[in-house]
Amino acid sequence: MKERQFLSLLDHTASSLSFQNEPSWMSDRRASALEQLPELDLPGTNLEDWRRTDVRGLSIDQFCLPMPEDVDPSLSPNQPENTELLAGLMMQQNGVTLDQIGELDSVYFADFQTALKEKPDLLQEYMGQAIRRNPSKDRSIFDVMQSAFLQGGYVLYIPTGVVVEKPFQVFKTLNGSSVADFSNTLIIAEDNSQATVLELQGSARENQAGLHCGAVEIFVGSNAHLNFVQIQDFNQQTWNFSTQRALIQQSANLRWITACLGSRLSKIDQLAELSESGANVDMLGLAFAQKRQHLDVHTYQKHSAAHTTSDLLYQNVLTDRSRTVWRGMIEVVKGAQEIDAYQKNENLLLDKRARADTIPGLEILADEVRCTHGATAGPVDPEQVYYLMSRGLSPEWAERTVVEGFFEPILQRIPSIDLRQRLTESVQNKLAMAHKT
């Protein structure tokens, strides 16, 4: 099969890079994943997790690991103007760090390859822990490939008691013809710490096919507070797959914001586990889908301890023949009493041809809980558009205003004015493009 040839090629390419100089535990991790790969095929729609997302259009054999000659610093995004307002900045292309600004003695912030050399024990302790604790129901070939060929990404470690007021910002860019990216995000906020992380993903060129198989693991220690914002804006020839896990301990708080704007197809498996009393998570997501984009997000709020809270809001705007899928689950394990959990998915359809699937769910094994969910899907309210047009706005600007208002509950909770404005402009640009087609 072409997939087998592809995996053999990847393995050969990996051996020619820097993988052979890694710690033995990392080599063993890769070897274990490589042993599993020959038994795996692309997931089919016969699997529940993939029933609404068909990846048969993915020619996996066309992709390869990036080589050094694929890196072109001139195609990196422009740095933020006021870097002094950041605790740290990292610019990556194809997993290679092109620039890094900001060095704080109190924290550890490094790319994955550097961290593997400087902090191997830290990575061995944490990397993969949250995913092993809450594995995907049907572990896909994309997850296993990520383990086998992992390169790129970053590690952020906030020690106990350290409060970082300024945000960290990371740019991840894909460049090259048919490049496959297997980068990793690992954030560890120890007890009583505080930090904000802003991660932006994109493509250097609009006409290059790409494959991104990523992983995100977040650890929030007791009484810690962490904000994590991830904006995905790959070009519409990129396939995006990501497994994301967070473990939140006693009286800790995580605000997790995800924006899905780009890619040809995205499949995100996102789970937050509230493992100790007093833990809280706010899971917020927005998506703008256009043309024939397919954006699939599976969220999971897992309450493993009593006296924990979670609040989830995911909002989608769809145009053209695009499709979104949101599957949400609130799980309360046996004995976890005094739980307050909520999830809601809202969909605004700007075209009759667009489709939004919304599937909320509850698994409750305790009595003293308050767990609720809701979902809506529908077109723009014509009365809202008429009102705005009566105030002098064109139909196009009236619709833009409605969309911005629709996203406002999430935008206003982004902990950075600059990033909030950046995201608003991205949505405006995509809406303007939709009106031109």
Tab-separated table of C-alpha atoms in Angstrom:
chain	number	residue	atom	x	y	z
A	1	MET	CA	0.000	0.000	0.000
A	2	LYS	CA	1.099	3.564	-0.557
A	3	GLU	CA	0.726	4.222	3.176
A	4	ARG	CA	3.305	1.520	3.924
A	5	GLN	CA	5.751	3.024	1.426
A	6	PHE	CA	5.151	6.431	2.966
A	7	LEU	CA	5.820	5.209	6.505
A	8	SER	CA	8.978	3.438	5.387
A	9	LEU	CA	10.150	6.652	3.745
A	10	LEU	CA	9.387	8.642	6.882
A	11	ASP	CA	11.312	6.158	9.006
A	12	HIS	CA	14.304	6.392	6.674
A	13	THR	CA	14.140	10.196	6.665
A	14	ALA	CA	13.868	10.310	10.450
A	15	SER	CA	16.973	8.165	10.849
A	16	SER	CA	18.922	10.621	8.691
A	17	LEU	CA	17.988	13.558	10.918
A	18	SER	CA	18.887	14.097	14.581
A	19	PHE	CA	16.704	11.430	16.141
A	20	GLN	CA	19.622	9.057	16.777
A	21	ASN	CA	21.166	11.404	19.389
A	22	GLU	CA	18.145	11.378	21.686
A	23	PRO	CA	17.782	9.859	25.177
A	24	SER	CA	17.058	6.135	25.178
A	25	TRP	CA	13.531	6.603	26.539
A	26	MET	CA	12.683	8.854	23.594
A	27	SER	CA	14.126	6.365	21.119
A	28	ASP	CA	12.096	3.609	22.777
A	29	ARG	CA	8.972	5.751	22.483
A	30	ARG	CA	9.538	6.219	18.780
A	31	ALA	CA	10.348	2.548	18.239
A	32	SER	CA	7.160	1.459	20.004
A	33	ALA	CA	5.088	3.739	17.782
A	34	LEU	CA	6.880	2.570	14.643
A	35	GLU	CA	6.025	-1.028	15.507
A	36	GLN	CA	2.325	-0.123	15.621
A	37	LEU	CA	2.220	1.807	12.354
A	38	PRO	CA	2.216	-1.120	9.884
A	39	GLU	CA	-0.987	-2.398	11.492
A	40	LEU	CA	-2.866	0.885	11.072
A	41	ASP	CA	-4.807	2.332	8.163
A	42	LEU	CA	-6.531	5.652	7.703
A	43	PRO	CA	-9.597	5.748	9.983
A	44	GLY	CA	-12.865	4.934	8.264
A	45	THR	CA	-16.361	6.268	8.747
A	46	ASN	CA	-17.306	2.945	10.357
A	47	LEU	CA	-15.655	4.265	13.553
A	48	GLU	CA	-17.908	6.440	15.706
A	49	ASP	CA	-15.270	9.140	16.188
A	50	TRP	CA	-14.858	9.395	12.404
A	51	ARG	CA	-18.403	8.731	11.238
A	52	ARG	CA	-18.921	12.354	10.185
A	53	THR	CA	-15.382	13.019	8.965
A	54	ASP	CA	-14.178	11.254	5.835
A	55	VAL	CA	-10.420	11.325	5.212
A	56	ARG	CA	-10.391	9.184	2.072
A	57	GLY	CA	-9.335	12.256	0.090
A	58	LEU	CA	-6.034	12.339	1.977
A	59	SER	CA	-3.161	10.927	-0.098
A	60	ILE	CA	-0.907	10.315	2.833
A	61	ASP	CA	1.948	9.075	0.668
A	62	GLN	CA	2.493	12.534	-0.844
A	63	PHE	CA	3.903	13.996	2.390
A	64	CYS	CA	7.399	13.893	3.840
A	65	LEU	CA	9.313	15.206	6.821
A	66	PRO	CA	10.690	18.722	6.276
A	67	MET	CA	14.339	19.027	5.343
A	68	PRO	CA	16.650	21.941	6.272
A	69	GLU	CA	16.388	23.415	2.772
A	70	ASP	CA	12.618	23.828	3.242
A	71	VAL	CA	13.162	26.519	5.875
A	72	ASP	CA	12.942	30.074	4.532
A	73	PRO	CA	13.129	32.780	7.233
A	74	SER	CA	11.871	35.405	4.777
A	75	LEU	CA	8.458	33.681	4.792
A	76	SER	CA	7.999	33.865	8.552
A	77	PRO	CA	5.227	36.077	9.954
A	78	ASN	CA	6.219	39.538	11.055
A	79	GLN	CA	7.165	39.789	14.691
A	80	PRO	CA	4.799	41.712	16.963
A	81	GLU	CA	5.785	45.371	17.116
A	82	ASN	CA	5.977	45.624	20.898
A	83	THR	CA	7.983	42.567	21.887
A	84	GLU	CA	8.778	44.217	25.215
A	85	LEU	CA	5.157	43.504	26.152
A	86	LEU	CA	5.829	39.759	25.887
A	87	ALA	CA	7.435	37.460	28.417
A	88	GLY	CA	8.788	35.402	25.541
A	89	LEU	CA	8.476	35.044	21.777
A	90	MET	CA	9.324	32.030	19.628
A	91	MET	CA	9.168	31.894	15.827
A	92	GLN	CA	9.188	28.389	14.343
A	93	GLN	CA	9.046	27.131	10.768
A	94	ASN	CA	8.713	23.405	10.121
A	95	GLY	CA	9.594	22.841	13.768
A	96	VAL	CA	12.860	24.797	13.480
A	97	THR	CA	13.238	27.800	15.777
A	98	LEU	CA	14.223	30.826	13.710
A	99	ASP	CA	14.119	33.373	16.495
A	100	GLN	CA	13.498	33.474	20.224
A	101	ILE	CA	13.209	36.578	22.365
A	102	GLY	CA	12.955	36.843	26.117
A	103	GLU	CA	14.839	34.927	28.753
A	104	LEU	CA	13.413	34.720	32.257
A	105	ASP	CA	15.538	33.035	34.906
A	106	SER	CA	12.394	32.015	36.749
A	107	VAL	CA	10.876	29.934	33.900
A	108	TYR	CA	12.014	27.476	31.244
A	109	PHE	CA	10.926	28.246	27.675
A	110	ALA	CA	12.574	26.341	24.839
A	111	ASP	CA	11.925	24.500	21.610
A	112	PHE	CA	11.435	20.753	21.808
A	113	GLN	CA	14.873	19.720	20.526
A	114	THR	CA	16.635	22.030	22.992
A	115	ALA	CA	14.468	20.884	25.893
A	116	LEU	CA	15.175	17.249	25.054
A	117	LYS	CA	18.894	17.967	25.552
A	118	GLU	CA	18.637	20.331	28.513
A	119	LYS	CA	15.633	18.928	30.426
A	120	PRO	CA	15.310	15.247	29.469
A	121	ASP	CA	14.044	14.233	32.918
A	122	LEU	CA	11.301	16.862	32.827
A	123	LEU	CA	10.123	15.693	29.416
A	124	GLN	CA	10.281	12.042	30.396
A	125	GLU	CA	8.066	12.755	33.418
A	126	TYR	CA	5.397	14.789	31.639
A	127	MET	CA	5.400	14.102	27.913
A	128	GLY	CA	2.609	11.717	27.009
A	129	GLN	CA	1.332	11.474	30.577
A	130	ALA	CA	-1.955	13.323	30.020
A	131	ILE	CA	-2.656	11.465	26.769
A	132	ARG	CA	-1.924	8.066	28.331
A	133	ARG	CA	-4.203	8.953	31.227
A	134	ASN	CA	-7.041	9.787	28.824
A	135	PRO	CA	-6.324	8.042	25.512
A	136	SER	CA	-8.499	8.491	22.453
A	137	LYS	CA	-11.239	5.902	22.110
A	138	ASP	CA	-9.888	4.859	18.724
A	139	ARG	CA	-6.195	5.757	18.573
A	140	SER	CA	-5.622	6.755	14.980
A	141	ILE	CA	-2.668	6.483	12.664
A	142	PHE	CA	-2.199	10.242	13.092
A	143	ASP	CA	-1.637	9.891	16.859
A	144	VAL	CA	0.869	7.084	16.352
A	145	MET	CA	2.699	8.983	13.617
A	146	GLN	CA	2.948	11.954	15.966
A	147	SER	CA	4.647	9.763	18.570
A	148	ALA	CA	6.973	8.171	16.029
A	149	PHE	CA	8.111	11.253	14.114
A	150	LEU	CA	7.718	14.007	16.718
A	151	GLN	CA	9.921	16.997	16.025
A	152	GLY	CA	9.397	20.683	16.647
A	153	GLY	CA	7.138	22.466	19.051
A	154	TYR	CA	8.020	23.895	22.432
A	155	VAL	CA	8.125	23.361	26.189
A	156	LEU	CA	7.081	25.940	28.779
A	157	TYR	CA	7.733	25.189	32.449
A	158	ILE	CA	6.511	27.605	35.141
A	159	PRO	CA	7.927	26.614	38.563
A	160	THR	CA	5.985	26.728	41.812
A	161	GLY	CA	4.948	30.206	42.900
A	162	VAL	CA	6.131	32.022	39.766
A	163	VAL	CA	3.674	34.577	38.372
A	164	VAL	CA	4.352	35.792	34.828
A	165	GLU	CA	2.172	38.777	33.992
A	166	LYS	CA	3.192	39.159	30.339
A	167	PRO	CA	2.119	36.564	27.755
A	168	PHE	CA	4.295	34.092	25.896
A	169	GLN	CA	3.717	34.016	22.149
A	170	VAL	CA	4.621	31.235	19.702
A	171	PHE	CA	4.303	31.251	15.898
A	172	LYS	CA	4.308	27.860	14.146
A	173	THR	CA	4.515	28.009	10.352
A	174	LEU	CA	4.538	25.256	7.726
A	175	ASN	CA	6.620	25.781	4.597
A	176	GLY	CA	7.554	23.502	1.724
A	177	SER	CA	5.848	21.298	-0.803
A	178	SER	CA	3.846	18.519	0.893
A	179	VAL	CA	5.549	18.917	4.263
A	180	ALA	CA	4.389	16.834	7.232
A	181	ASP	CA	4.635	18.462	10.663
A	182	PHE	CA	4.611	16.476	13.921
A	183	SER	CA	5.143	19.216	16.486
A	184	ASN	CA	4.313	19.135	20.174
A	185	THR	CA	3.123	21.648	22.770
A	186	LEU	CA	3.947	20.918	26.420
A	187	ILE	CA	2.971	23.433	29.117
A	188	ILE	CA	3.573	22.788	32.816
A	189	ALA	CA	2.292	25.342	35.325
A	190	GLU	CA	3.259	24.189	38.806
A	191	ASP	CA	1.443	25.016	42.056
A	192	ASN	CA	0.514	28.674	42.654
A	193	SER	CA	1.944	29.786	39.310
A	194	GLN	CA	0.349	31.949	36.641
A	195	ALA	CA	0.948	32.409	32.907
A	196	THR	CA	-0.649	33.161	29.539
A	197	VAL	CA	0.363	31.415	26.311
A	198	LEU	CA	-0.673	32.475	22.804
A	199	GLU	CA	0.033	30.020	19.973
A	200	LEU	CA	-0.561	30.822	16.301
A	201	GLN	CA	-0.400	28.199	13.533
A	202	GLY	CA	-0.265	29.019	9.837
A	203	SER	CA	1.160	28.317	6.383
A	204	ALA	CA	3.932	30.240	4.648
A	205	ARG	CA	2.248	29.893	1.241
A	206	GLU	CA	-1.347	29.421	0.172
A	207	ASN	CA	-0.642	26.929	-2.615
A	208	GLN	CA	1.291	24.250	-0.706
A	209	ALA	CA	-0.269	21.050	0.584
A	210	GLY	CA	0.518	20.265	4.201
A	211	LEU	CA	-0.099	17.688	6.908
A	212	HIS	CA	-0.094	18.612	10.584
A	213	CYS	CA	-0.314	15.905	13.256
A	214	GLY	CA	0.045	17.732	16.555
A	215	ALA	CA	-0.267	17.105	20.260
A	216	VAL	CA	-0.976	19.480	23.136
A	217	GLU	CA	-0.487	18.565	26.793
A	218	ILE	CA	-1.222	21.019	29.590
A	219	PHE	CA	-0.622	20.501	33.317
A	220	VAL	CA	-2.068	23.021	35.772
A	221	GLY	CA	-0.898	22.527	39.358
A	222	SER	CA	-2.777	23.323	42.554
A	223	ASN	CA	-3.964	26.946	42.790
A	224	ALA	CA	-2.312	27.758	39.457
A	225	HIS	CA	-3.944	29.913	36.779
A	226	LEU	CA	-3.223	29.380	33.092
A	227	ASN	CA	-4.596	30.964	29.926
A	228	PHE	CA	-3.904	29.066	26.697
A	229	VAL	CA	-5.031	30.470	23.345
A	230	GLN	CA	-4.443	28.580	20.101
A	231	ILE	CA	-5.323	30.062	16.701
A	232	GLN	CA	-5.170	27.636	13.761
A	233	ASP	CA	-5.062	29.351	10.373
A	234	PHE	CA	-3.390	26.885	8.002
A	235	ASN	CA	-4.046	27.262	4.292
A	236	GLN	CA	-6.928	25.336	2.763
A	237	GLN	CA	-4.662	22.620	1.394
A	238	THR	CA	-3.506	21.498	4.831
A	239	TRP	CA	-4.870	18.501	6.733
A	240	ASN	CA	-4.859	19.153	10.473
A	241	PHE	CA	-5.108	16.495	13.188
A	242	SER	CA	-4.510	17.232	16.865
A	243	THR	CA	-4.921	15.398	20.160
A	244	GLN	CA	-5.095	17.782	23.103
A	245	ARG	CA	-5.220	17.039	26.834
A	246	ALA	CA	-5.223	19.101	30.023
A	247	LEU	CA	-4.918	17.920	33.630
A	248	ILE	CA	-6.157	20.423	36.214
A	249	GLN	CA	-5.420	19.943	39.911
A	250	GLN	CA	-6.809	21.299	43.186
A	251	SER	CA	-8.322	24.799	43.021
A	252	ALA	CA	-6.538	25.430	39.719
A	253	ASN	CA	-8.041	27.306	36.794
A	254	LEU	CA	-7.521	26.871	33.058
A	255	ARG	CA	-8.988	29.133	30.401
A	256	TRP	CA	-8.573	27.291	27.101
A	257	ILE	CA	-9.472	29.161	23.921
A	258	THR	CA	-9.313	27.578	20.473
A	259	ALA	CA	-9.903	29.319	17.145
A	260	CYS	CA	-10.173	27.169	14.027
A	261	LEU	CA	-10.029	29.326	10.902
A	262	GLY	CA	-7.951	27.466	8.355
A	263	SER	CA	-7.100	24.017	6.945
A	264	ARG	CA	-8.833	21.862	4.374
A	265	LEU	CA	-9.907	19.454	7.086
A	266	SER	CA	-9.378	19.601	10.842
A	267	LYS	CA	-9.999	16.894	13.427
A	268	ILE	CA	-9.368	17.977	17.006
A	269	ASP	CA	-9.792	15.710	20.022
A	270	GLN	CA	-9.759	17.934	23.111
A	271	LEU	CA	-10.163	16.783	26.727
A	272	ALA	CA	-9.825	18.576	30.053
A	273	GLU	CA	-9.758	16.482	33.224
A	274	LEU	CA	-10.584	18.123	36.543
A	275	SER	CA	-8.710	15.716	38.771
A	276	GLU	CA	-8.937	17.375	42.203
A	277	SER	CA	-11.419	19.373	44.274
A	278	GLY	CA	-11.916	23.013	43.336
A	279	ALA	CA	-10.537	22.681	39.813
A	280	ASN	CA	-12.165	24.766	37.059
A	281	VAL	CA	-11.897	24.953	33.287
A	282	ASP	CA	-13.399	27.334	30.742
A	283	MET	CA	-13.269	25.788	27.264
A	284	LEU	CA	-14.026	28.338	24.559
A	285	GLY	CA	-13.858	27.800	20.826
A	286	LEU	CA	-14.773	29.553	17.614
A	287	ALA	CA	-14.593	28.466	14.006
A	288	PHE	CA	-15.130	30.218	10.693
A	289	ALA	CA	-15.652	27.689	7.901
A	290	GLN	CA	-15.865	28.554	4.213
A	291	LYS	CA	-15.733	26.984	0.755
A	292	ARG	CA	-15.566	23.210	1.363
A	293	GLN	CA	-13.753	23.277	4.678
A	294	HIS	CA	-14.527	20.489	7.141
A	295	LEU	CA	-13.870	21.302	10.807
A	296	ASP	CA	-14.492	18.563	13.384
A	297	VAL	CA	-13.984	19.130	17.121
A	298	HIS	CA	-14.642	16.609	19.878
A	299	THR	CA	-14.600	18.147	23.368
A	300	TYR	CA	-14.620	16.287	26.665
A	301	GLN	CA	-15.130	17.729	30.142
A	302	LYS	CA	-14.102	15.017	32.597
A	303	HIS	CA	-14.945	15.549	36.270
A	304	SER	CA	-12.875	13.046	38.242
A	305	ALA	CA	-13.210	14.820	41.595
A	306	ALA	CA	-15.960	16.420	43.658
A	307	HIS	CA	-16.507	20.190	43.825
A	308	THR	CA	-15.250	20.888	40.301
A	309	THR	CA	-16.679	23.166	37.618
A	310	SER	CA	-16.487	23.456	33.843
A	311	ASP	CA	-17.998	25.827	31.298
A	312	LEU	CA	-17.823	25.251	27.548
A	313	LEU	CA	-18.934	27.483	24.676
A	314	TYR	CA	-18.126	26.661	21.039
A	315	GLN	CA	-19.379	28.941	18.268
A	316	ASN	CA	-19.217	28.264	14.525
A	317	VAL	CA	-19.931	30.487	11.526
A	318	LEU	CA	-20.313	28.676	8.197
A	319	THR	CA	-20.444	29.853	4.584
A	320	ASP	CA	-20.557	28.172	1.163
A	321	ARG	CA	-20.525	24.346	1.317
A	322	SER	CA	-18.508	24.115	4.517
A	323	ARG	CA	-19.294	21.729	7.340
A	324	THR	CA	-18.586	21.716	11.055
A	325	VAL	CA	-18.939	18.862	13.503
A	326	TRP	CA	-19.002	19.376	17.249
A	327	ARG	CA	-19.340	16.459	19.630
A	328	GLY	CA	-19.300	17.331	23.296
A	329	MET	CA	-19.311	15.142	26.368
A	330	ILE	CA	-19.549	15.916	30.064
A	331	GLU	CA	-18.456	12.958	32.179
A	332	VAL	CA	-18.902	12.808	35.947
A	333	VAL	CA	-17.245	9.755	37.474
A	334	LYS	CA	-18.759	7.763	40.308
A	335	GLY	CA	-18.522	9.551	43.652
A	336	ALA	CA	-17.721	12.985	42.198
A	337	GLN	CA	-20.462	15.036	43.875
A	338	GLU	CA	-21.203	18.783	43.841
A	339	ILE	CA	-20.366	19.195	40.163
A	340	ASP	CA	-21.366	22.205	38.063
A	341	ALA	CA	-20.821	21.681	34.332
A	342	TYR	CA	-22.244	23.337	31.244
A	343	GLN	CA	-21.686	23.039	27.509
A	344	LYS	CA	-23.182	24.928	24.592
A	345	ASN	CA	-22.614	24.903	20.845
A	346	GLU	CA	-23.959	27.718	18.645
A	347	ASN	CA	-23.903	27.725	14.846
A	348	LEU	CA	-24.584	30.610	12.474
A	349	LEU	CA	-25.179	29.509	8.872
A	350	LEU	CA	-24.574	32.180	6.236
A	351	ASP	CA	-25.404	29.839	3.354
A	352	LYS	CA	-28.171	27.280	2.905
A	353	ARG	CA	-25.611	24.796	1.578
A	354	ALA	CA	-23.551	24.850	4.791
A	355	ARG	CA	-24.024	22.117	7.378
A	356	ALA	CA	-23.452	22.073	11.134
A	357	ASP	CA	-23.638	18.837	13.121
A	358	THR	CA	-23.947	19.306	16.867
A	359	ILE	CA	-23.997	16.359	19.275
A	360	PRO	CA	-23.903	17.186	23.003
A	361	GLY	CA	-23.732	14.384	25.550
A	362	LEU	CA	-23.741	13.581	29.272
A	363	GLU	CA	-22.363	10.617	31.243
A	364	ILE	CA	-23.329	11.121	34.878
A	365	LEU	CA	-22.495	8.595	37.610
A	366	ALA	CA	-23.210	10.829	40.609
A	367	ASP	CA	-26.333	12.340	42.189
A	368	GLU	CA	-25.495	15.837	43.426
A	369	VAL	CA	-24.640	17.489	40.142
A	370	ARG	CA	-25.823	20.258	37.868
A	371	CYS	CA	-24.889	19.353	34.305
A	372	THR	CA	-26.660	20.965	31.364
A	373	HIS	CA	-26.095	21.438	27.663
A	374	GLY	CA	-27.553	23.328	24.731
A	375	ALA	CA	-27.160	23.697	20.987
A	376	THR	CA	-28.467	26.065	18.325
A	377	ALA	CA	-28.128	26.289	14.541
A	378	GLY	CA	-29.733	28.717	12.138
A	379	PRO	CA	-29.303	31.532	9.607
A	380	VAL	CA	-28.677	35.200	10.290
A	381	ASP	CA	-31.730	36.908	11.739
A	382	PRO	CA	-33.079	39.064	8.871
A	383	GLU	CA	-34.463	41.556	11.382
A	384	GLN	CA	-30.950	42.200	12.706
A	385	VAL	CA	-29.655	42.781	9.177
A	386	TYR	CA	-32.616	45.025	8.343
A	387	TYR	CA	-32.056	47.081	11.493
A	388	LEU	CA	-28.372	47.618	10.705
A	389	MET	CA	-29.138	48.490	7.076
A	390	SER	CA	-31.696	51.018	8.271
A	391	ARG	CA	-28.799	52.662	10.121
A	392	GLY	CA	-26.873	53.058	6.862
A	393	LEU	CA	-24.831	49.851	6.650
A	394	SER	CA	-24.558	47.922	3.398
A	395	PRO	CA	-25.825	44.303	3.413
A	396	GLU	CA	-22.222	43.078	3.509
A	397	TRP	CA	-21.274	45.257	6.481
A	398	ALA	CA	-24.501	44.437	8.256
A	399	GLU	CA	-23.668	40.732	8.026
A	400	ARG	CA	-20.104	41.389	9.205
A	401	THR	CA	-21.456	43.218	12.222
A	402	VAL	CA	-23.798	40.355	13.070
A	403	VAL	CA	-20.928	37.843	12.847
A	404	GLU	CA	-18.681	39.947	15.081
A	405	GLY	CA	-21.496	40.242	17.600
A	406	PHE	CA	-22.034	36.489	17.435
A	407	PHE	CA	-18.376	35.844	18.359
A	408	GLU	CA	-18.222	38.604	20.980
A	409	PRO	CA	-18.867	36.335	24.030
A	410	ILE	CA	-15.631	34.504	23.205
A	411	LEU	CA	-13.583	37.405	21.849
A	412	GLN	CA	-14.089	39.454	24.992
A	413	ARG	CA	-12.588	36.651	27.090
A	414	ILE	CA	-9.287	36.532	25.188
A	415	PRO	CA	-6.650	37.789	27.670
A	416	SER	CA	-4.810	39.992	25.151
A	417	ILE	CA	-6.096	43.091	23.390
A	418	ASP	CA	-3.572	42.598	20.567
A	419	LEU	CA	-4.587	38.987	20.001
A	420	ARG	CA	-8.270	39.844	20.265
A	421	GLN	CA	-7.823	42.436	17.524
A	422	ARG	CA	-5.760	40.026	15.419
A	423	LEU	CA	-8.470	37.372	15.636
A	424	THR	CA	-11.233	39.866	14.860
A	425	GLU	CA	-9.352	41.019	11.751
A	426	SER	CA	-8.845	37.403	10.634
A	427	VAL	CA	-12.572	36.762	10.864
A	428	GLN	CA	-13.318	40.003	9.002
A	429	ASN	CA	-10.885	39.087	6.217
A	430	LYS	CA	-12.392	35.636	5.779
A	431	LEU	CA	-15.886	37.075	5.712
A	432	ALA	CA	-14.792	39.603	3.077
A	433	MET	CA	-13.348	36.759	0.991
A	434	ALA	CA	-16.604	34.850	1.323
A	435	HIS	CA	-18.529	37.820	-0.080
A	436	LYS	CA	-16.200	37.945	-3.109
A	437	THR	CA	-16.799	34.307	-4.100
